[in-house]
């Protein structure tokens, strides 16, 4: 029998919770800071700590939605553009209590992939912390994030790599859908 503990359970049972399961209950600033403190504890080579976050709440979500809709309209070819999609871009940002822009800060001290990997580790910590507080979330990576630099006031060495949406939710817990680890490893002894 495998030994279980809270950390292993959180890793094993953490799941994507989409906005359609979010409730209107506010995610407190205290919970957001707790979640971000966990993100800040991620491993980082040479202590570069390349993760940065821009937090959108309340009116900030409206501004984010408006910007995503504007970007969609400006970059989408006319033959692929639909007004419904533009409206959905704006709406999506406001379907959660919190949206966090995930930014990697490339220091130049390390290969970019290492800074990206450290930032991804911080997002996993963020996700696990949210899960531990019964707050759902997911990491969205729409192509529009490549056009958010000016809106987010990013520096030349920074890049937005996604939006993490958070919210209290009513989603049912579900078993992990993973193939066995034995299918993914090879022993060399």
mmCIF file of N, CA, C and O in Angstrom, residues 5 11 66 74 76 91 121 138 176 181:
data_model
loop_
_atom_site.group_PDB
_atom_site.id
_atom_site.type_symbol
_atom_site.label_atom_id
_atom_site.label_comp_id
_atom_site.label_asym_id
_atom_site.label_seq_id
_atom_site.Cartn_x
_atom_site.Cartn_y
_atom_site.Cartn_z
ATOM 1 N N UNK A 5 0.188 11.383 1.902
ATOM 2 C CA UNK A 5 0.239 12.544 2.783
ATOM 3 C C UNK A 5 -0.404 13.719 2.052
ATOM 4 O O UNK A 5 -0.766 13.614 0.875
ATOM 5 N N UNK A 11 -0.754 17.084 -4.995
ATOM 6 C CA UNK A 11 -0.138 16.912 -6.316
ATOM 7 C C UNK A 11 -0.979 15.969 -7.170
ATOM 8 O O UNK A 11 -1.242 16.241 -8.345
ATOM 9 N N UNK A 66 -11.603 43.929 -22.020
ATOM 10 C CA UNK A 66 -11.664 44.911 -23.110
ATOM 11 C C UNK A 66 -10.409 44.835 -23.971
ATOM 12 O O UNK A 66 -10.475 44.885 -25.206
ATOM 13 N N UNK A 74 -8.004 43.306 -33.613
ATOM 14 C CA UNK A 74 -6.916 43.914 -34.390
ATOM 15 C C UNK A 74 -5.991 42.896 -35.060
ATOM 16 O O UNK A 74 -5.383 43.209 -36.078
ATOM 17 N N UNK A 76 -6.898 39.487 -35.826
ATOM 18 C CA UNK A 76 -7.587 38.395 -36.506
ATOM 19 C C UNK A 76 -7.904 38.788 -37.944
ATOM 20 O O UNK A 76 -8.508 39.842 -38.175
ATOM 21 N N UNK A 91 -15.706 38.701 -22.361
ATOM 22 C CA UNK A 91 -16.482 38.055 -21.294
ATOM 23 C C UNK A 91 -15.641 37.084 -20.472
ATOM 24 O O UNK A 91 -15.774 37.002 -19.246
ATOM 25 N N UNK A 121 7.433 26.172 -12.791
ATOM 26 C CA UNK A 121 7.410 25.593 -11.437
ATOM 27 C C UNK A 121 6.648 26.504 -10.479
ATOM 28 O O UNK A 121 5.891 26.027 -9.627
ATOM 29 N N UNK A 138 -7.118 27.581 -13.636
ATOM 30 C CA UNK A 138 -6.466 26.984 -14.790
ATOM 31 C C UNK A 138 -5.577 28.005 -15.490
ATOM 32 O O UNK A 138 -5.772 29.207 -15.386
ATOM 33 N N UNK A 176 -7.614 11.359 -11.152
ATOM 34 C CA UNK A 176 -6.668 11.774 -12.184
ATOM 35 C C UNK A 176 -6.764 10.876 -13.413
ATOM 36 O O UNK A 176 -7.011 9.675 -13.299
ATOM 37 N N UNK A 181 2.825 5.423 -14.772
ATOM 38 C CA UNK A 181 4.201 5.917 -14.842
ATOM 39 C C UNK A 181 5.123 4.882 -15.481
ATOM 40 O O UNK A 181 6.089 5.239 -16.151
#
